[in-house]
Coordinates of C-alpha atoms and ligand atoms in Angstrom, one line a residue:
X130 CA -24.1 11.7 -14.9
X131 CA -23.0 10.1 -11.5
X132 CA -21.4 10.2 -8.3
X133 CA -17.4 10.3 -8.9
X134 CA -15.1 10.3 -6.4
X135 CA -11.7 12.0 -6.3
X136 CA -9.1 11.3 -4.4
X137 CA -5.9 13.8 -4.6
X138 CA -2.8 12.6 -2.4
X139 CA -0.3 14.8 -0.8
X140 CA 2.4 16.1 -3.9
X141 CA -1.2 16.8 -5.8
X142 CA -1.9 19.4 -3.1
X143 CA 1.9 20.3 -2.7
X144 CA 0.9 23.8 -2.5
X145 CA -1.6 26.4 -3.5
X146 CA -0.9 26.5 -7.3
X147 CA -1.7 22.8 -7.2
X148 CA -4.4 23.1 -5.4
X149 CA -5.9 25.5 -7.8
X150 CA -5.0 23.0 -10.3
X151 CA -7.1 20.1 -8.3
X152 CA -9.4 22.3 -7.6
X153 CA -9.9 22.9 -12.0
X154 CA -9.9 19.2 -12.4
X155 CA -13.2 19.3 -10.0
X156 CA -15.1 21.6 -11.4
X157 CA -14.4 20.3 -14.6
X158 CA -16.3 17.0 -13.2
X159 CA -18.9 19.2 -11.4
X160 CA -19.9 21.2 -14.7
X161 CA -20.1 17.7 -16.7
X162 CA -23.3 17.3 -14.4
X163 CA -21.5 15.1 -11.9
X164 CA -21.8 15.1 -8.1
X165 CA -18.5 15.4 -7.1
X166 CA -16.7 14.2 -3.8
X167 CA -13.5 15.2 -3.4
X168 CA -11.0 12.7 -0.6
X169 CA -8.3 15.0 0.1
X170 CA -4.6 14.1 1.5
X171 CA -2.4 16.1 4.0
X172 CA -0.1 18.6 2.0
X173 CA 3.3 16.9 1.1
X174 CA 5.8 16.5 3.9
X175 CA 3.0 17.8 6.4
X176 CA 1.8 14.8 7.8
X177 CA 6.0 13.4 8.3
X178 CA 6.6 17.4 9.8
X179 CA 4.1 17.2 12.3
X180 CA 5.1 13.3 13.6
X181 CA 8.5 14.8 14.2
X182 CA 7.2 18.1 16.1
X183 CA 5.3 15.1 18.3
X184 CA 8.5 13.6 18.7
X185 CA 10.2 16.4 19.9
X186 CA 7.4 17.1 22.4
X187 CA 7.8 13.2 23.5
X188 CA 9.8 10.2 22.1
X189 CA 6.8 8.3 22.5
X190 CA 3.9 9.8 21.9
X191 CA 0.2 9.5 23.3
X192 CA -1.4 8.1 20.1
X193 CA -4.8 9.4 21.3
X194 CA -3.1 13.1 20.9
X195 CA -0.6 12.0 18.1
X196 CA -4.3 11.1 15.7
X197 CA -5.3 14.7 17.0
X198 CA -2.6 16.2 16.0
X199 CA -2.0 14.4 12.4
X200 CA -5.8 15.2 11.3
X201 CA -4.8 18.3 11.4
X202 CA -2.9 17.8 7.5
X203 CA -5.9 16.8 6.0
X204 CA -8.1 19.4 7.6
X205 CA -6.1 21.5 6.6
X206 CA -6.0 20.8 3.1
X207 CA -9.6 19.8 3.2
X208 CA -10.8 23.5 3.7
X209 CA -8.5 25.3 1.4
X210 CA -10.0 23.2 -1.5
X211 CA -13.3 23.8 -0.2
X212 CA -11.9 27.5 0.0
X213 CA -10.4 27.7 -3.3
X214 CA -13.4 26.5 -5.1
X215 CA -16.1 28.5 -4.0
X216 CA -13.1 31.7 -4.6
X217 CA -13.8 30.4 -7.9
X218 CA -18.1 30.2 -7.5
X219 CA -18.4 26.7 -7.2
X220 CA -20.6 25.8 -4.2
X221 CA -18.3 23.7 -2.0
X222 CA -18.3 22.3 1.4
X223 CA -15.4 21.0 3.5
X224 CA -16.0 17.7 5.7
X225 CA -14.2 16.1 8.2
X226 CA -14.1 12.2 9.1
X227 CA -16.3 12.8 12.1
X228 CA -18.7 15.4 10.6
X229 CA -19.2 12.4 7.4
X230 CA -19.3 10.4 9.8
X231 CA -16.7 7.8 9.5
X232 CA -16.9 5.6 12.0
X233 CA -13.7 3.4 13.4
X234 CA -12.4 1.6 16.0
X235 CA -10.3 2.6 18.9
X236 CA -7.3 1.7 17.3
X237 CA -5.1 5.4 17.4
X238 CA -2.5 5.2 14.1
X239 CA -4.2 2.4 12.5
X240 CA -7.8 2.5 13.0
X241 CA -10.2 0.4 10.8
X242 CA -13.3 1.7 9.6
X243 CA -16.3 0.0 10.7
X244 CA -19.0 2.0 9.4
X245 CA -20.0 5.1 7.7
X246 CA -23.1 7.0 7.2
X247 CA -22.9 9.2 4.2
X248 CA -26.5 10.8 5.0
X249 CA -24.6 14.2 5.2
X250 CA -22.9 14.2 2.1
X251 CA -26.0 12.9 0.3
X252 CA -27.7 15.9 0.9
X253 CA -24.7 18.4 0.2
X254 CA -24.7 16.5 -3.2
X255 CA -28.3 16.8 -3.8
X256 CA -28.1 20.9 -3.4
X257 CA -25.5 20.5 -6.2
X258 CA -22.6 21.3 -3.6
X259 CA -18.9 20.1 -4.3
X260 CA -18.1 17.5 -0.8
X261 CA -14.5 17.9 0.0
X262 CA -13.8 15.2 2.7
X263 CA -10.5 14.9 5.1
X264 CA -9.3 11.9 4.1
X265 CA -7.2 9.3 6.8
X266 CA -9.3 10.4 9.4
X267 CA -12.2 9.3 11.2
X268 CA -13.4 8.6 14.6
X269 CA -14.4 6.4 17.2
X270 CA -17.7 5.9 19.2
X271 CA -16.6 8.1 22.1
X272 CA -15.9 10.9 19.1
X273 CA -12.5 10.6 19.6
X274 CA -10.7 11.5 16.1
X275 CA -8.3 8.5 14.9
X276 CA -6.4 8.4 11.9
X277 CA -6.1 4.8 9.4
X278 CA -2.7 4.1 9.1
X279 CA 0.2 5.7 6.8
X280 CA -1.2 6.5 2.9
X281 CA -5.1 5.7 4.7
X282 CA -6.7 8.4 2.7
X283 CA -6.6 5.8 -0.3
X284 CA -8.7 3.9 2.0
X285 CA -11.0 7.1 2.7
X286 CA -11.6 7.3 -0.8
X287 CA -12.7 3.8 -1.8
X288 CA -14.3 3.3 1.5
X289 CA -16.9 6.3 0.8
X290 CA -17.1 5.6 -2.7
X291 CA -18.1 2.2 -1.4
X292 CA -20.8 3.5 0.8
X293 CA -22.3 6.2 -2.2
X294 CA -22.0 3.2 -4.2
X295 CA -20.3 6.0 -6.6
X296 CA -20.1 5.5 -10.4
X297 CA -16.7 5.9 -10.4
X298 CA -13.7 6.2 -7.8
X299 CA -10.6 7.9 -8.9
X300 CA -7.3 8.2 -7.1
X301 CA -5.3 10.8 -8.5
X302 CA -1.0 10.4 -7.6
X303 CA 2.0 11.5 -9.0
X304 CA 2.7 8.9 -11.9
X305 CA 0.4 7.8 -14.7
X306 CA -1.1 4.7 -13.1
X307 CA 0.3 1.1 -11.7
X308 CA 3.2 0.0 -14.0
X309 CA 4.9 -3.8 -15.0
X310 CA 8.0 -2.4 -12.9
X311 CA 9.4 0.6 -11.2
X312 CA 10.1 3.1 -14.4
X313 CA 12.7 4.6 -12.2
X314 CA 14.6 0.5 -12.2
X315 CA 13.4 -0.1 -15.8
X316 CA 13.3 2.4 -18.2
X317 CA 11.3 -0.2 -20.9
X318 CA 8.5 -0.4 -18.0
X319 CA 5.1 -0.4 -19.9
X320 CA 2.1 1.0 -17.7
X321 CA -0.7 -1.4 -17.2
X322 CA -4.0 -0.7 -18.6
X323 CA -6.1 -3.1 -16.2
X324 CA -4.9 -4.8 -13.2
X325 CA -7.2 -7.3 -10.7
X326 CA -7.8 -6.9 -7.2
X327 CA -5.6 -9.6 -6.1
X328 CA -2.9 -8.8 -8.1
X329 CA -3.1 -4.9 -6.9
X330 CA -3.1 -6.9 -3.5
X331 CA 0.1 -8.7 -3.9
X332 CA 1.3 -5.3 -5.5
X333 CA 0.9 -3.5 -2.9
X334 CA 1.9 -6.2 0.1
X335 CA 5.2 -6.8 -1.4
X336 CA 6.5 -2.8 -1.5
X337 CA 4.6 -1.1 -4.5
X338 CA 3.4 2.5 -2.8
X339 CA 0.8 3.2 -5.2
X340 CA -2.3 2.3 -2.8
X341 CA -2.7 1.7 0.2
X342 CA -3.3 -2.2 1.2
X343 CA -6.4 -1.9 3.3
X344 CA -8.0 0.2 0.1
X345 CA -7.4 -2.6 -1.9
X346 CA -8.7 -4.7 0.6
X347 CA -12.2 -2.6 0.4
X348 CA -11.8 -1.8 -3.2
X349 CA -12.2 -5.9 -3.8
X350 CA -14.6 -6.5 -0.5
X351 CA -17.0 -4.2 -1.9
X352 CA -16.2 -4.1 -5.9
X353 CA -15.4 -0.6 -6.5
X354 CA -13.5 -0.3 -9.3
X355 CA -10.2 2.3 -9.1
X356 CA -8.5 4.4 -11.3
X357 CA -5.6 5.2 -10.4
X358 CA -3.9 8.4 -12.6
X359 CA -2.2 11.8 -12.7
X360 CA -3.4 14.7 -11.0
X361 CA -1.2 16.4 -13.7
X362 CA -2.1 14.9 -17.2
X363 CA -5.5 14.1 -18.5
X364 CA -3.9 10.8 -19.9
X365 CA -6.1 7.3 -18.8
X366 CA -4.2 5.7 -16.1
X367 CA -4.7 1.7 -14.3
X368 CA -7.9 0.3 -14.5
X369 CA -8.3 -2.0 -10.8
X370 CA -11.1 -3.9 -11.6
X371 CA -12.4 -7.5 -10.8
X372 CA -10.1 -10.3 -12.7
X373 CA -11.7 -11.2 -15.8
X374 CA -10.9 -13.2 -18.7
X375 CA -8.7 -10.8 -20.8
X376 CA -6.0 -10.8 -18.0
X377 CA -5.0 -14.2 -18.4
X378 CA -3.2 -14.3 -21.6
X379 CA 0.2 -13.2 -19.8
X380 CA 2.1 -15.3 -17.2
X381 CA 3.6 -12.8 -15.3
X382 CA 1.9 -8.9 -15.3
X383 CA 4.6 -7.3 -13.1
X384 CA 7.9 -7.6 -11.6
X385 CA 8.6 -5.4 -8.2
X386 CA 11.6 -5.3 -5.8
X387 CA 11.6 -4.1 -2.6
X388 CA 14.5 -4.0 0.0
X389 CA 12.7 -3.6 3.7
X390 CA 13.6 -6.9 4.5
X391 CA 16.4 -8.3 6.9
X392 CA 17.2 -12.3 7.3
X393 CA 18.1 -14.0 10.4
X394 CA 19.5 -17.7 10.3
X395 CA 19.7 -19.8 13.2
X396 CA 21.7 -22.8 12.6
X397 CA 22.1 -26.3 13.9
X398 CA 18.5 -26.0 15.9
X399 CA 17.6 -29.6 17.4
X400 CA 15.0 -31.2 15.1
X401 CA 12.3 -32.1 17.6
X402 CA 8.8 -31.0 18.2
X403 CA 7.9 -27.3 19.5
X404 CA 11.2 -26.0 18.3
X405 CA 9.2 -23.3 15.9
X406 CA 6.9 -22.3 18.3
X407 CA 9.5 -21.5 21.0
X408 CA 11.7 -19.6 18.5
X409 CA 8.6 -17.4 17.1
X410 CA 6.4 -17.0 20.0
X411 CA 8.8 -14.5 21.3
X412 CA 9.0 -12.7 17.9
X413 CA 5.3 -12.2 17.8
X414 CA 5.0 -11.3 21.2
X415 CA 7.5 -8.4 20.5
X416 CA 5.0 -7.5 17.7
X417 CA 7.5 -8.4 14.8
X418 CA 5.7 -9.5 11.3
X419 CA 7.6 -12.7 10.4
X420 CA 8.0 -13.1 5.8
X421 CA 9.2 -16.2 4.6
X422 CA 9.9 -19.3 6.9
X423 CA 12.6 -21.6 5.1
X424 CA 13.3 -25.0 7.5
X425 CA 16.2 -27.4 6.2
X426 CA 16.3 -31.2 7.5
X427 CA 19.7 -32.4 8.1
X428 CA 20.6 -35.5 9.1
X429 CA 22.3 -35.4 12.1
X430 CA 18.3 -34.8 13.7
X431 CA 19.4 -31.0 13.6
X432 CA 18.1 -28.2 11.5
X433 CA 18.8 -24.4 10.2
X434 CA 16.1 -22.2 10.2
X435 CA 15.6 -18.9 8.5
X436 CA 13.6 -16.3 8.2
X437 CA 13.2 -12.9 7.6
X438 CA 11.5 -9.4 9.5
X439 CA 11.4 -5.8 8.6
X440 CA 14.5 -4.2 8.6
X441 CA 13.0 -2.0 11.4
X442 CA 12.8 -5.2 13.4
X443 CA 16.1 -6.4 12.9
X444 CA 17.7 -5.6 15.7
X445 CA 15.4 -6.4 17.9
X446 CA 14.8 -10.0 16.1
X447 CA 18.1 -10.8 16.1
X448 CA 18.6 -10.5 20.0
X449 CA 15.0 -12.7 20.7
X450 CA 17.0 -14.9 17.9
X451 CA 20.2 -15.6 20.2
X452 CA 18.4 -15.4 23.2
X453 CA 16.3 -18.5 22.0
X454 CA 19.4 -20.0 20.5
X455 CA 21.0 -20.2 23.7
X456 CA 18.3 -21.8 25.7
X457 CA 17.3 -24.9 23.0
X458 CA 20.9 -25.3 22.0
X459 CA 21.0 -24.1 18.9
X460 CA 25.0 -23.6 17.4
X461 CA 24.9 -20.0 15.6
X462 CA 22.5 -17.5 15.0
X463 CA 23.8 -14.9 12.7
X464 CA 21.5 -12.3 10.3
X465 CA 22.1 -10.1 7.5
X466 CA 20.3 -6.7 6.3
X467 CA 21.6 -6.3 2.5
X468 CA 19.0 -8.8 1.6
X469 CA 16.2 -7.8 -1.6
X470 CA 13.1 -9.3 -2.4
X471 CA 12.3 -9.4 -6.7
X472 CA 9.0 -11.0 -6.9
X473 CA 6.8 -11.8 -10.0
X474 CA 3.0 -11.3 -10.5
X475 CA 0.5 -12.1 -12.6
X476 CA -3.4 -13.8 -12.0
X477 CA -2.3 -15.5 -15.2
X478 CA 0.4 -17.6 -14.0
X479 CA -2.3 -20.1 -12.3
X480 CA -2.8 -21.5 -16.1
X481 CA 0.5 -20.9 -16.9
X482 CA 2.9 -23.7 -16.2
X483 CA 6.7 -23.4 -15.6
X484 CA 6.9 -19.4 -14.7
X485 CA 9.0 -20.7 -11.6
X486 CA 11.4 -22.4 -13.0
X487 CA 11.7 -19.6 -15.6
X488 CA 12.1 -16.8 -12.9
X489 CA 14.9 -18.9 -11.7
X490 CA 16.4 -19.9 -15.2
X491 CA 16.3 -16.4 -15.5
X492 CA 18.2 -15.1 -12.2
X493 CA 20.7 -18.4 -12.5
X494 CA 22.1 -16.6 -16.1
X495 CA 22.9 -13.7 -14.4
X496 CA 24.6 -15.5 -11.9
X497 CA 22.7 -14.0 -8.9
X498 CA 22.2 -16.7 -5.6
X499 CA 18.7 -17.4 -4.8
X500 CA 18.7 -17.6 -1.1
X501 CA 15.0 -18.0 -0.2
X502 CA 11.8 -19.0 -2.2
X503 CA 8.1 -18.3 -1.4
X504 CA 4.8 -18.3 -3.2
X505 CA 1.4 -17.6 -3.3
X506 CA -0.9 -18.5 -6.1
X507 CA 0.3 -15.7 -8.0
X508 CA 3.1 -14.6 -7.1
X509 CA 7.0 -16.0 -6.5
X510 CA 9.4 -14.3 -4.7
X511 CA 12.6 -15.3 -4.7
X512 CA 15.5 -13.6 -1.7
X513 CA 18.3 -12.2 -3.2
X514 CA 21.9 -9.9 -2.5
X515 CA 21.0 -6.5 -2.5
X516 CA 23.4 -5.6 -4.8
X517 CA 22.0 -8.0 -7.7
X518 CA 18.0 -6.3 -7.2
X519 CA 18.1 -3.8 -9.6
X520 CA 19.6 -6.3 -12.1
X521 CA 17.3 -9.0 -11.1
X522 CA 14.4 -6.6 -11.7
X523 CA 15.6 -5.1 -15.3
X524 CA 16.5 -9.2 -16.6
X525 CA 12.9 -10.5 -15.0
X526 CA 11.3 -7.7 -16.5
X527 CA 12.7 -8.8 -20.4
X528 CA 12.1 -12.3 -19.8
X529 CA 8.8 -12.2 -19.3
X530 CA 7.9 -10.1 -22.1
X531 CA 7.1 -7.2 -20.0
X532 CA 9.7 -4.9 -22.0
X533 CA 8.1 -1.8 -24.0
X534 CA 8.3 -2.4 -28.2
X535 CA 10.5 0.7 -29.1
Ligands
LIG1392 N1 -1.3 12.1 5.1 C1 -1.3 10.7 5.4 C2 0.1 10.1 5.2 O1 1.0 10.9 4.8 C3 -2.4 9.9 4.7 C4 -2.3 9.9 3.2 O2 -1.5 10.7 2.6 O3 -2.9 9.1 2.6 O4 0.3 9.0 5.4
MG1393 MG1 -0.5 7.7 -0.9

């Protein structure tokens, strides 16, 4: 017996027949003995549906009233849990992120938690009561309510799970768990039993939806260990859990794709000092996230330079791009948006020489270009034609073993 927390995202709350059906899956924990806490999401669609009812009111929102107005989903779905259980004589109690209290910053759309006092739902769980938080929601230290950023309730969960120092913290989706690849790209994908933070980390910064980075962030901060499954089967779903030594025996754990990115070259940039600075300054001051950086030497003492920004920032990149272009001389500035990114993973690759020139062995037989490269200790990712990414995915995939055995 222990605290357990479950965390049910948006198509587990679809409607009222699934709610019934999270709300089973509680009680079922509840009557084992457990205390339960229950981090709930907004209702499917509801959180997208009421940014574009903001929208309509004003093209640019006041984020103060746009977090307002978004906590409404969760509170929302908060209370008909609470609702539905206690319809079905379970003592339950609805809570939201100011009432827990989850405290954040001022940040409105992408607050960060900075503290949270769980006194409240300590005692709810002592009388044996069922806690049914908001999740994505907290609020700042004039009370305002913020909200943590798109998919924050992931970070709700683990981040009060953290503070109950909970037995257990499980985030119930839509698919079985965290898999080697997309099952949608590659049919053979095999679902992974146990993952490491970092890993999960690189997972999720590089595209894969299943958690949200900042909760994997925590998750690893503060040791918690997930389970990710389905709110609709009762199969075991992906362990994330500290690395330890069982995790090293494969190079390469999983192979993801993702195709947010847009590239920008400028060419023929004069090879002297400051150059970089001047072209990325403006970039960041426009609030652009710069990827990968590739610089080439020529000899002539000038140089191309590429690199790459969300798609969403194209545009906008590719104008500070020229506009730089023309003041240090550069010859050409040209970008392209039907780019991918295919990147391998794995903790394992560290002991495992050679996965490098294997990914690119691999990609060279299927005769796809590689036209950037970057790595991190445990992952390579290699920039590709759009076209070529589902390909790229389906052949890494085999090479490294990943495949399913029929
Ligand atoms: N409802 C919020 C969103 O759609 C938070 C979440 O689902 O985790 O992003
Ligand atoms: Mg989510």
């Amino acid at each position: 017996m222990g605290v357990i927390v479950q965390k049910f995202g948006g198509t587990s709350v679809a409607d009222i027949d699934r709610i019934r059906n999270v709300a089973r899956r509680v009680a079922g924990t509840y009557t084992r003995g457990d205390e339960v806490v229950v981090i709930v999401s907004a209702m499917s669609g509801v959180t997208d549906g009421l940014i574009g009812l903001a929208h309509k009111v004003n093209e640019n929102p006041d984020k103060r009233e746009l977090d307002a107005l978004l906590a409404t989903g969760e509170q929302t779905t908060a209370s008909l849990l609470a609702m539905t259980l206690k319809s079905m004589n379970f003592p339950a109690q609805s809570l939201m992120g100011f009432q827990v209290e989850v405290r954040t910053d001022h940040c409105f759309g992408n607050a960060r938690i900075q503290d949270i006092r769980v006194d409240r739902v300590r005692r709810l769980l002592q009388e044996r009561t069922i806690v049914v938080v908001a999740g994505f929601q907290g609020c700042d230290d004039q009370g305002n309510i913020t909200t943590l950023g798109r998919g924050g309730s992931d970070t709700s969960a683990v981040a009060i799970a953290a503070a109950l120092k909970a037995d257990a913290c499980e985030i119930y989706t839509d698919v079985t768990g965290v898999f080697t690849a997309d099952p949608n790209l590659v049919p053979k994908a095999r679902k992974i039993d146990r993952i490491c933070f970092e890993e999960m980390l690189e997972m999720a910064s590089i595209g894969a939806k299943v958690l949200q980075i900042r909760s994997v962030e925590f998750a690893m901060k503060y040791n918690v260990p997930v389970h990710v499954r389905s709110s609709f089967s009762d199969e075991e779903g992906t362990m994330v859990v500290q690395e330890d030594n069982g995790m090293e025996r494969v190079a390469v754990s999983a192979v993801t794709m993702n195709k947010n990115d847009a590239r920008i070259t400028l060419r023929k940039v004069p090879d002297t000092p400051g150059i970089a600075a001047r072209i990325f300054t403006p970039v960041a001051e426009a609030g652009i996230c710069v990827d990968m950086i590739i610089q080439n030497t020529r000899a002539s003492g000038k140089t191309d330079l590429t690199f790459t920004v969300p798609k969403a920032d194209y545009r906008t990149a590719l104008a500070i791009g020229k506009k730089v272009a023309g003041e240090i001389g550069a010859e050409d500035v040209f970008g392209d948006d039907t780019i991918a990114k295919v990147s391998v993973t794995g903790v394992g690759m560290r002991s495992h020489p050679g996965v490098a020139a294997r990914m690119f062995a691999c990609l060279a037989r299927e005769g796809i270009n590689i036209m950037m490269i970057s790595t991190s200790e445990i992952r390579i990712s290699c920039l590709i034609e759009q076209k070529y990414a589902e390909l790229a995915v389906q052949a890494l995939h085999t090479e490294f073993g990943l495949d399913a055995q029929p």
